XYZ file of C-alpha atoms in Angstrom:
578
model
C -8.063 -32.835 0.037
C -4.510 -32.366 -0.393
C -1.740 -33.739 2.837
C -0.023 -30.774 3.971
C 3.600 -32.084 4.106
C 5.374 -29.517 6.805
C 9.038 -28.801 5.945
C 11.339 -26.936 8.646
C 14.099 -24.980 7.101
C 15.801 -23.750 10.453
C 16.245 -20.500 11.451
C 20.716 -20.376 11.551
C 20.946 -18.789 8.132
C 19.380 -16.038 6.047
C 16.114 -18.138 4.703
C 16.318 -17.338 0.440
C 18.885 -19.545 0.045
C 18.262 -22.300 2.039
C 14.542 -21.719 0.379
C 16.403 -22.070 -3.278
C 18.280 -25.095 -2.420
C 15.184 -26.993 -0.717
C 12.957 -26.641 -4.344
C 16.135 -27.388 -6.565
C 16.777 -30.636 -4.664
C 13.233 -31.630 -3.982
C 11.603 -30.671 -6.948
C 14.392 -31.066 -9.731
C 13.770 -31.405 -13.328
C 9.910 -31.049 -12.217
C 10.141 -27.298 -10.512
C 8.826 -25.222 -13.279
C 5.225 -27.402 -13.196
C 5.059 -25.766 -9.381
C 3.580 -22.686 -7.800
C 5.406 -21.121 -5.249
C 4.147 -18.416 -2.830
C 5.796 -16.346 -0.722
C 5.176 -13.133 1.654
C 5.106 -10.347 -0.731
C 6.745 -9.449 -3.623
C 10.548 -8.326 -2.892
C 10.090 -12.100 -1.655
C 9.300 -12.851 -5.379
C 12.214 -10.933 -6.865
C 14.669 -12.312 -4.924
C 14.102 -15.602 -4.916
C 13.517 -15.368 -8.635
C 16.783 -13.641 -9.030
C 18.468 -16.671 -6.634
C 16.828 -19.755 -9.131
C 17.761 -17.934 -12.119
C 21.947 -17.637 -11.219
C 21.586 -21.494 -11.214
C 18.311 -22.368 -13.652
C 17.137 -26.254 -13.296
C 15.376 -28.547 -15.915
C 12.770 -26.641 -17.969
C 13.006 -23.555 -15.734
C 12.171 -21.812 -12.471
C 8.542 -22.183 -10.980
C 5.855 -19.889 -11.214
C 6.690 -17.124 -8.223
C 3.682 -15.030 -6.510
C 2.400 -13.404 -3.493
C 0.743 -15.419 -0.749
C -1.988 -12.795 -1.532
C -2.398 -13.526 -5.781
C -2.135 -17.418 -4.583
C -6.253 -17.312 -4.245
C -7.075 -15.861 -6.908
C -4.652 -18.029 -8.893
C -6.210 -21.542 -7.481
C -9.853 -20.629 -7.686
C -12.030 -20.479 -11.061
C -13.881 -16.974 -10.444
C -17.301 -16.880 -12.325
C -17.828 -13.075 -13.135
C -16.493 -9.725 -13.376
C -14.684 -8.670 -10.310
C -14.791 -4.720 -9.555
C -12.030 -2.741 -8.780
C -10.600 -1.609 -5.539
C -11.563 1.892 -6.861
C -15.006 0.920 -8.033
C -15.905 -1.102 -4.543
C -14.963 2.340 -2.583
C -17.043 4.224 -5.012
C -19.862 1.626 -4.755
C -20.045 1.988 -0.981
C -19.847 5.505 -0.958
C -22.873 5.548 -3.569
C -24.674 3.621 -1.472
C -23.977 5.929 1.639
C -24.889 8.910 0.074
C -28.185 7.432 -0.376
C -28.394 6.741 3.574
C -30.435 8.681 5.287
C -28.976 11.367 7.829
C -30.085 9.427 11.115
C -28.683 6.308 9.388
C -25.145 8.323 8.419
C -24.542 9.104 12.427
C -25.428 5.217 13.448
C -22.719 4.399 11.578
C -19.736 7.049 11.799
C -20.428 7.864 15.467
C -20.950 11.560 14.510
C -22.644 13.816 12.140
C -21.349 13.275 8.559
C -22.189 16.355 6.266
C -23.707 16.496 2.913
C -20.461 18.276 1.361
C -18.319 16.239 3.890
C -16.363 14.105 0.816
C -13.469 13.005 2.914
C -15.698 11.862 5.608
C -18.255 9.666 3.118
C -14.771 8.542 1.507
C -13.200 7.077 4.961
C -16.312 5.848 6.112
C -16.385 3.365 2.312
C -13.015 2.364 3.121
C -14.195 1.206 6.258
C -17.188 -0.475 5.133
C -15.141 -1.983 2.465
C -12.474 -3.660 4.565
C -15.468 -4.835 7.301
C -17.289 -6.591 4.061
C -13.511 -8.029 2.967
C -12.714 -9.281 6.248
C -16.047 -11.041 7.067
C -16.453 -12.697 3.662
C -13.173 -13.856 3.400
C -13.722 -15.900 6.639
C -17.222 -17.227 5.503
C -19.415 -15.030 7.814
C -22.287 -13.532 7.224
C -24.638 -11.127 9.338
C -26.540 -13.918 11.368
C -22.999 -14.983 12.757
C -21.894 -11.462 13.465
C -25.289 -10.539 15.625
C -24.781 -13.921 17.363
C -21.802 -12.856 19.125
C -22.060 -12.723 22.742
C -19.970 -9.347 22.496
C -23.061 -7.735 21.169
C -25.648 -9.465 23.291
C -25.609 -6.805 25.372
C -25.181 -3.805 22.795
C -28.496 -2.486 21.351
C -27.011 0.151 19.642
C -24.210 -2.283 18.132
C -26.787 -4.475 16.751
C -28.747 -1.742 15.328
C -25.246 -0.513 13.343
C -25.055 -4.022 12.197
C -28.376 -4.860 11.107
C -27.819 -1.042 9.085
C -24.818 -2.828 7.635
C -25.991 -5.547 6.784
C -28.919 -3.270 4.510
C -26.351 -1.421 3.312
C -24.195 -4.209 2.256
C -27.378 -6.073 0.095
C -27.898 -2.479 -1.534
C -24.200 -2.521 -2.263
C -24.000 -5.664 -3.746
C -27.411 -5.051 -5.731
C -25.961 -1.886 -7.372
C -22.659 -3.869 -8.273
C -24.769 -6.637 -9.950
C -27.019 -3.339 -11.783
C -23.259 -2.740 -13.452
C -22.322 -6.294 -14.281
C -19.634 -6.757 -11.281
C -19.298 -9.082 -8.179
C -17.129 -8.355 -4.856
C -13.773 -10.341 -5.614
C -14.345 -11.491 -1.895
C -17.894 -12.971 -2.392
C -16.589 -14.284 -6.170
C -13.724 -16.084 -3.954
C -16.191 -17.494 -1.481
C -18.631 -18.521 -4.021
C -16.015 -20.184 -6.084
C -14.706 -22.444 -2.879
C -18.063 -23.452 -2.154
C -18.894 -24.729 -5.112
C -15.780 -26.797 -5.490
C -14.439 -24.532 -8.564
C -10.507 -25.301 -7.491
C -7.540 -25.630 -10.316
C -7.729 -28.989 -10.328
C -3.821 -30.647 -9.552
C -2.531 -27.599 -8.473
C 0.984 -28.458 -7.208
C 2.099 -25.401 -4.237
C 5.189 -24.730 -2.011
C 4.107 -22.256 0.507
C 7.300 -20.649 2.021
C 6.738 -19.288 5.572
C 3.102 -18.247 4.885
C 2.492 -19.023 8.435
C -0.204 -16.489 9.492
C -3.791 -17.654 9.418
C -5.465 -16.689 6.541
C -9.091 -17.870 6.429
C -9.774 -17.744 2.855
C -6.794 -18.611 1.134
C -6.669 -21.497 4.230
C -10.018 -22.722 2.799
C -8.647 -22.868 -0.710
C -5.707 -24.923 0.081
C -7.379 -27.516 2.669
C -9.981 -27.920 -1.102
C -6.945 -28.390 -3.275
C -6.070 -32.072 -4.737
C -2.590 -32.099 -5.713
C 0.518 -31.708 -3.425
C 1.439 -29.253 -0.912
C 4.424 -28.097 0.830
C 4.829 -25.877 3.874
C 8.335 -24.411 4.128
C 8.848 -23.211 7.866
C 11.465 -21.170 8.943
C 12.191 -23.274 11.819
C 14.026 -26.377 13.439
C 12.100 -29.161 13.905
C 13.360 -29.443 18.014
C 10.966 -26.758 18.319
C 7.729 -28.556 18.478
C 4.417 -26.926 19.221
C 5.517 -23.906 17.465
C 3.269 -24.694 14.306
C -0.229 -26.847 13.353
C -0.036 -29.795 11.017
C -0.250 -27.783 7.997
C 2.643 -25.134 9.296
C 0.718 -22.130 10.813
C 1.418 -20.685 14.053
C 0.075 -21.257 17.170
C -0.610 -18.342 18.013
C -0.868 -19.645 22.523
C 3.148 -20.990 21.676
C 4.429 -17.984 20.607
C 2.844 -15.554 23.031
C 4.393 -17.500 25.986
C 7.565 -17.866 24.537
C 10.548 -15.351 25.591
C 11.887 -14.343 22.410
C 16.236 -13.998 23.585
C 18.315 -11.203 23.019
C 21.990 -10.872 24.521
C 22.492 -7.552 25.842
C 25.236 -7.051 23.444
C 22.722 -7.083 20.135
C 20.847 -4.374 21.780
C 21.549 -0.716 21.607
C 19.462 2.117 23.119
C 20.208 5.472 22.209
C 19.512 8.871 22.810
C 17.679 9.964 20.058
C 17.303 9.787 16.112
C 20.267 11.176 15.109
C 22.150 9.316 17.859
C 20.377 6.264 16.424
C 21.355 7.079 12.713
C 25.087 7.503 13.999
C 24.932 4.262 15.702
C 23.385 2.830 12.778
C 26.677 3.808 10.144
C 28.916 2.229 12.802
C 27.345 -0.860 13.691
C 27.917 -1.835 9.922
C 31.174 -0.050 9.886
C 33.794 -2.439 7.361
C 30.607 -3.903 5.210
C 31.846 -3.025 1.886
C 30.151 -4.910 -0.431
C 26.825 -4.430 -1.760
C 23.964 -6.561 -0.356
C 25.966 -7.498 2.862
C 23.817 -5.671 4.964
C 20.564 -4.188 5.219
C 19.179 -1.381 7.685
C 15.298 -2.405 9.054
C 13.172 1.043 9.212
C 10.356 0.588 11.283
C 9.621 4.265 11.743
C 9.726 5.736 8.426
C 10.475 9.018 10.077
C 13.513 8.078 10.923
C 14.877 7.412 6.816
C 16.220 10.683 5.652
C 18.507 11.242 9.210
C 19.740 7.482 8.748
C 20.143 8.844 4.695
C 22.308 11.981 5.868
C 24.378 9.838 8.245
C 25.334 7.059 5.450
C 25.797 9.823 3.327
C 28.233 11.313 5.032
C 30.122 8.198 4.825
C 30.015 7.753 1.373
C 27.254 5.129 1.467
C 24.137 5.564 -0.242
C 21.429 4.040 2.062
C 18.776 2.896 -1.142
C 15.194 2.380 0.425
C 14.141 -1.060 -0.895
C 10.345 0.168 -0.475
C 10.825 2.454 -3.001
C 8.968 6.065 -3.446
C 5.287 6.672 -2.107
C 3.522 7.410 -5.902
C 1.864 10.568 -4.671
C 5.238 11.946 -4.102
C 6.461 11.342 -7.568
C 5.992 14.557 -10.391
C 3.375 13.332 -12.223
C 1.158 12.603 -8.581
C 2.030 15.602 -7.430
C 1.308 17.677 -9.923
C -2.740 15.909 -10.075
C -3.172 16.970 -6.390
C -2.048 20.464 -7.277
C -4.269 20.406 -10.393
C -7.278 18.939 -8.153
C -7.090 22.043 -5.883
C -6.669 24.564 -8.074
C -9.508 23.576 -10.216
C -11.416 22.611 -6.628
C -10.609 26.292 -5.197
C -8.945 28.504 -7.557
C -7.096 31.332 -6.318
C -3.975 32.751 -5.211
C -3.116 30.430 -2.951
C -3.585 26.983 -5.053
C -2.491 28.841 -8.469
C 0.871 30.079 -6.592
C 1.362 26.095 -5.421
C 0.807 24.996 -9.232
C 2.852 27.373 -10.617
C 5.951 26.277 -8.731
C 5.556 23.173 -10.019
C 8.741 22.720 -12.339
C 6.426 20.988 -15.321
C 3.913 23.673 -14.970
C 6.630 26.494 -15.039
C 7.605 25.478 -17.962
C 4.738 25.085 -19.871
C 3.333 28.657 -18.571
C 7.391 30.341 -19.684
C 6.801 28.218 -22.986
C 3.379 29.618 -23.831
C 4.417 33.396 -22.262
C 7.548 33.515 -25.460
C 10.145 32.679 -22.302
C 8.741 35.064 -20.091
C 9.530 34.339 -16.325
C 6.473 33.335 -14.165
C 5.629 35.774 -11.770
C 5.308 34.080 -8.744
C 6.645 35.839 -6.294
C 4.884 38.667 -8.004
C 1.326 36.413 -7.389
C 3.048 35.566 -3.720
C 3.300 39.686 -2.935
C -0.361 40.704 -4.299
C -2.148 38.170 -2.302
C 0.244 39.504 1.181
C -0.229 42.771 0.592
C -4.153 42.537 -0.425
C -4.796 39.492 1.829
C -6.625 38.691 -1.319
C -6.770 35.045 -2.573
C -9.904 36.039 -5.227
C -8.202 36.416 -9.121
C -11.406 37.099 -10.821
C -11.783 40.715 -12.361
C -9.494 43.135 -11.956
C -6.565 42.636 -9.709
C -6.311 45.472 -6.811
C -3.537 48.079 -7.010
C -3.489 51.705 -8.732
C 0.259 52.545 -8.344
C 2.528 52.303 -11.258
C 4.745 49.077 -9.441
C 1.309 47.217 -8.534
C -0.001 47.924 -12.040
C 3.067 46.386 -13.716
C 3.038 43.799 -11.248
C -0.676 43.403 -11.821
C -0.012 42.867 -16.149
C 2.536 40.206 -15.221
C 0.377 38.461 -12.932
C -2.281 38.583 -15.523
C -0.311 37.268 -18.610
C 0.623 34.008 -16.439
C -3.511 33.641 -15.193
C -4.342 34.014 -18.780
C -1.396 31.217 -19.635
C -3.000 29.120 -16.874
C -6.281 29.440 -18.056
C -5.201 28.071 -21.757
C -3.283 25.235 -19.957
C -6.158 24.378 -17.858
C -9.136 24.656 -20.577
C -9.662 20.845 -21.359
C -10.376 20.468 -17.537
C -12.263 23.213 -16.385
C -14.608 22.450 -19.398
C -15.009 18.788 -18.325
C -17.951 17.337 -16.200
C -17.902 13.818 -16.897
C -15.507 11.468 -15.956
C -14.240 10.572 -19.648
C -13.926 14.079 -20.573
C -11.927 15.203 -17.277
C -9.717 11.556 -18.333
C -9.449 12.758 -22.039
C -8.294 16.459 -20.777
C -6.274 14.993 -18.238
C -4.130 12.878 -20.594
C -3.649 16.048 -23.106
C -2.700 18.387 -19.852
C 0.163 16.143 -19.259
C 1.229 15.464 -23.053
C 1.723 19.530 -22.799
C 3.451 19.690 -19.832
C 5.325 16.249 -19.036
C 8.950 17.051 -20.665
C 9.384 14.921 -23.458
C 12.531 12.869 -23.165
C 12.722 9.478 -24.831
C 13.203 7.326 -21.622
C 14.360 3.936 -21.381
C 12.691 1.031 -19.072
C 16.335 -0.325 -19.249
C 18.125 2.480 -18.010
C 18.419 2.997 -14.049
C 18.248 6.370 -14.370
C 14.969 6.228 -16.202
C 13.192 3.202 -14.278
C 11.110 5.500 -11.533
C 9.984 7.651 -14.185
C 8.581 4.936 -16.464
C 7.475 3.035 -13.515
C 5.094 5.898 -12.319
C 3.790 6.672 -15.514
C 2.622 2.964 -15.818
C 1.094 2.968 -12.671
C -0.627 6.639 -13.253
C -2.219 4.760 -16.412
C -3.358 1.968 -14.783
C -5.534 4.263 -12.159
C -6.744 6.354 -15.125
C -7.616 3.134 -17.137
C -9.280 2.124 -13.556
C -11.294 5.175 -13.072
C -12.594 5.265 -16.519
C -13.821 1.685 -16.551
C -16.158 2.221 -13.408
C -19.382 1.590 -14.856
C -21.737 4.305 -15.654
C -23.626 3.167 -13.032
C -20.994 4.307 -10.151
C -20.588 8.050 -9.771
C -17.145 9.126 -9.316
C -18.285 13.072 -8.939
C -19.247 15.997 -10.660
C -16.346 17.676 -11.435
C -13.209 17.160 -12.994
C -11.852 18.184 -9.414
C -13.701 14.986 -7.746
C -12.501 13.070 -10.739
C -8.865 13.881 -9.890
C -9.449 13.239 -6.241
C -10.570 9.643 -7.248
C -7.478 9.193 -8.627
C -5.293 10.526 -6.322
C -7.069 8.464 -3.435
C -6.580 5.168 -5.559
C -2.840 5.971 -5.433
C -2.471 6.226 -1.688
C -0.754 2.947 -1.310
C 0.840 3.002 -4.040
C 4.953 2.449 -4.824
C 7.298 3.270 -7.162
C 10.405 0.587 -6.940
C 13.919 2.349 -6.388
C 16.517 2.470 -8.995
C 19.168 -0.160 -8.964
C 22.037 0.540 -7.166
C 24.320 2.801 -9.195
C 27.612 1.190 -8.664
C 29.120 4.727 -7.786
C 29.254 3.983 -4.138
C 28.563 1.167 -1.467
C 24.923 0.596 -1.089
C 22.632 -0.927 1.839
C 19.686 -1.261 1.611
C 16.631 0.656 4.159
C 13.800 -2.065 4.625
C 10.596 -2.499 5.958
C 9.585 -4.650 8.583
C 7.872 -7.139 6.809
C 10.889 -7.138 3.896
C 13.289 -7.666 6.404
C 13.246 -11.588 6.768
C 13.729 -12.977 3.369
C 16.633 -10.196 2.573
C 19.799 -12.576 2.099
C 21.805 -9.774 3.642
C 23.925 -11.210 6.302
C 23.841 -8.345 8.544
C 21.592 -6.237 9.657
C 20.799 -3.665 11.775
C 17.007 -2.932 13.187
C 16.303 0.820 13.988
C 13.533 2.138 16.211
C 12.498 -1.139 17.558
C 9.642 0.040 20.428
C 6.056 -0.949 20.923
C 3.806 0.341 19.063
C 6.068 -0.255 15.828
C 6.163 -3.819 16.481
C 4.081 -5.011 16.696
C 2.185 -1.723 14.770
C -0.813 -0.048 16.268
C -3.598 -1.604 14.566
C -5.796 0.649 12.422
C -8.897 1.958 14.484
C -11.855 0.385 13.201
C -14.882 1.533 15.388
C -17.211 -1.435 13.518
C -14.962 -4.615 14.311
C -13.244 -3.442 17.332
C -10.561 -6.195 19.545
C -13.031 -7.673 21.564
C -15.545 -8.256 18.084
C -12.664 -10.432 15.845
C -11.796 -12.238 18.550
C -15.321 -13.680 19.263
C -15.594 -14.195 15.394
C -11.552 -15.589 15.050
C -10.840 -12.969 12.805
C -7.360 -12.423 12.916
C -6.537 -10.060 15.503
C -3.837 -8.074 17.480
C -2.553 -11.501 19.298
C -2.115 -12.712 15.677
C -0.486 -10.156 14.589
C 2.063 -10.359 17.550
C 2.797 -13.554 17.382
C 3.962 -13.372 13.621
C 5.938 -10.582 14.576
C 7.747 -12.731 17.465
C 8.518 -15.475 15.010
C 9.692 -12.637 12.255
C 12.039 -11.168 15.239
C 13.064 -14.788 16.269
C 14.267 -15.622 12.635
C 16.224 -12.679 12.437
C 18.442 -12.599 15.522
C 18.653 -16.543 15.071
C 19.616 -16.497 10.670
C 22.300 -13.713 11.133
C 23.928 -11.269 13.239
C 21.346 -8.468 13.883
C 21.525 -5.154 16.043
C 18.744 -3.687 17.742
C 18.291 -0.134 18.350
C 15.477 1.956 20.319
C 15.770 5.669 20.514
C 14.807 6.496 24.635
């Protein structure tokens, strides 16, 4: 078992390079033979970026997530499924409950034809399954809790999810896949750990049962980098996690002067541009959004200064073309009519393909937009209503663009199966996608060829879910599958242009190991930080806390260290709208 050796960094300075110059003095010539995790990847980047301006020996260390750090010290034995193929598993499996069962476990009726409802309720079982294997329980441990001792119907849910979860993992064996989580588990109890692993760990303080399992089996060295003095003792365990008791009674101190409360939002975006008023050059300040409501008024107000305010999270990738036009494609195929064709026709790619294929021919759709207003009519099939010379011209226009549509649409509304639906999917968009050379080294062109990556990578998921695991019927469910898979997904922003200053708008979470030396905190309240935990009617509060799952109290107290680094590393404003 490896010694933890604890190092405290401080707190009187932004952390990255402090974080740099710890690993280039204590690991020299030797840093490249060491993996170093951090708390997510804009972590990565810029510490990568801050070893590379000054490289060392043989080269900069391998950098990755606190979450890849498992997988990277444990030798999995089998085929791990898929995100998407798990959900898709669970909802299989659901489908096959019977209605009785369905209720148990959703707390309500759940439909036949209720999709979205089947879908939430396999995220749900998903995450329950992810949480309780990663901390080594199993069903026995959850039904001994004195929480449910005196809960008959609780039990009874459990001992349905516990069924559930063996038919689950019988299916995914039927297609030649594991859980990653019980691959993980399996792996650490049988000792299968890269053997002399060498790990830094910077400020991966939270508890993490798994990955804490893996690194209390590891034999080589490890290093805890804390961001924290050492005259703070009590603060942290032996191997550099928080105590969660410490920080909860602690009174986290800020002067009056760092706070500002404000009217409103666009009192608080005001506030915002003049509390970094005179920061001129790039990187020397950053703008923490905890409310991502409040981005595009705090984007106007920079604006207006000349500043472009760059959101370091990038863009959501179902609000990027190529997303947006699958959801439009999913509902017109899922509900065609007036209503979803008029949506997909204003789609700028789709325009354009339908003017290409009508010799130039505008598309009519403010022509579609009148007929179904003054028919209330959202049906296209047969003959369109109207007997007056206007409606009938209107009528042939309308027409020409439906029979367009129709061409455009053929591979799809021919396909069934999932491979043909991903076959006529890829041809839709070779037709309609414009068809500029771009360059993955242009700024310009970087979103673009980012999304399209990550829009093959959930195709390529989607069509390796074994035959086994339905995805749908339709090429319409297809699409949906693909379009929930995407949910979480980001597309990183340009870099900065260079045209005008530039601060950057980050997350909560992102905030810490920016080397910005100002910053400014918007929409600090409760509720936002700590964040409302997601509702999860299966492991409630009072559940993870009998099991020492981590819970709400963990999740505070990393916040309170997160907003004790940051008024203590560099001058930071905080703002709450009343």
């Amino acid at each position: 078992m490896a010694r933890c050796s604890v190092h405290h960094l401080g707190w009187d300075g932004p952390p990255i390079p402090r974080i740099a110059e710890w690993l280039r003095k204590e690991l020299g010539d030797e840093l490249h033979a060491w993996l170093v995790a951090l708390p997510g990847g804009r972590a990565v980047r810029t510490l990568r970026r801050a070893l590379a301006a000054e490289p060392l020996g043989n080269g900069i260390p391998e950098l990755l997530t606190g979450g890849a750090l498992t997988d990277r010290l444990l030798e999995l034995d089998g085929e791990p499924a898929s995100r998407l193929t798990r959900t898709l598993c669970w909802e299989q499996v659901l489908r096959g409950a019977a209605p009785a069962e369905l209720r148990l476990l959703a707390g309500a009726r759940v439909g036949a034809d209720e999709d979205a409802r089947f879908s939430s309720l396999a995220a749900q079982l998903r995450q329950a399954h992810s949480d309780l294997v990663g901390a080594g329980l199993d069903l026995d441990q959850v039904l001994g809790c004195e929480v449910l001792a005196t809960r008959p119907r609780e039990r009874e849910r459990w001992g349905l999810f516990g069924r559930l979860q063996g038919e689950y993992r019988a299916l995914l064996e039927r297609a030649g896949l594991h859980d990653p989580h019980d691959l993980r588990r399996r792996a650490l109890a049988e000792g299968r750990v890269r053997h002399g692993a060498q790990v830094v760990l910077v400020d991966l303080a939270e508890p993490q049962p798994l990955r804490d399992g893996v690194l209390e089996a590891l034999d080589g060295a490890l290093h805890h980098l804390v961001l924290a003095p050492e005259d703070e003792p009590g603060l942290f365990d032996e191997r550099g996690r928080l105590v969660r008791s410490a920080w909860l009674e602690r009174t986290l101190d800020v002067p009056l002067e760092d706070w500002s409360v404000v009217a409103d939002l666009p009192t608080q975006a005001e506030a915002a541009v003049r509390a970094l008023e005179g920061v001129t050059v790039d990187g020397d300040a950053a703008v923490g959004i905890l409310d991502p409501a409040t981005l595009p008024e705090l984007t106007d107000a920079f604006a207006r200064q000349g500043v472009t305010l760059r959101d370091g999270s990038g863009t959501p990738l179902p609000r990027t073309p190529e997303l947006r036009l699958l959801r439009l494609l999913a509902a017109a195929l899922r509900e065609p009519g007036a209503r979803t064709f008029s949506d997909l026709w204003r789609h700028p790619w789709f325009e354009a393909a339908l003017e290409r294929l009508m010799d130039g021919a505008p598309v009519p759709i403010g022509d579609l937009d009148a007929y179904a207003t003054e028919h209330l009519a959202n049906d296209l099939d047969g003959e369109l209503l109207g007997t007056r010379r206007r409606e009938l011209e209107r009528n042939q226009r309308i027409q020409r663009a439906l029979e367009a549509t129709g061409e455009v649409l053929q591979p799809l509304v021919a396909a069934r199966e999932r491979g043909a639906t991903l076959a006529g999917l890829r041809a839709l968009l070779e037709a309609v996608a414009p068809s500029a050379e771009l360059d993955a080294d242009d700024p310009a062109d970087q979103p673009r060829v980012e999304a399209l990556r990550q829009l093959a990578r959930l195709l390529e998921d989607l069509e390796s879910v074994p035959k086994e695991i339905s995805s749908g019927s339709s090429a319409a469910d297809h699409l949906e599958r693909v379009l929930q898979a995407a949910e979480d997904a980001r597309v990183p922003p340009p870099a900065p242009s260079g045209s005008a200053p530039t601060v950057e708008a980050l997350g909560w979470l992102e905030l810490v190991m920016d080397p910005a030396p100002r910053l400014v905190v918007t929409s600090a309240l409760e509720g936002l930080v700590p964040a409302s935990p997601r509702l999860d009617s299966l492991l409630p509060p009072a559940l993870r806390r009998d099991l020492d799952l981590p819970a709400d109290d963990d999740r505070l107290a990393r916040d309170l260290h997160l907003a004790e680094v940051l008024q203590r590393s560099r001058r930071t404003t905080w703002m709450a709208p009343r």
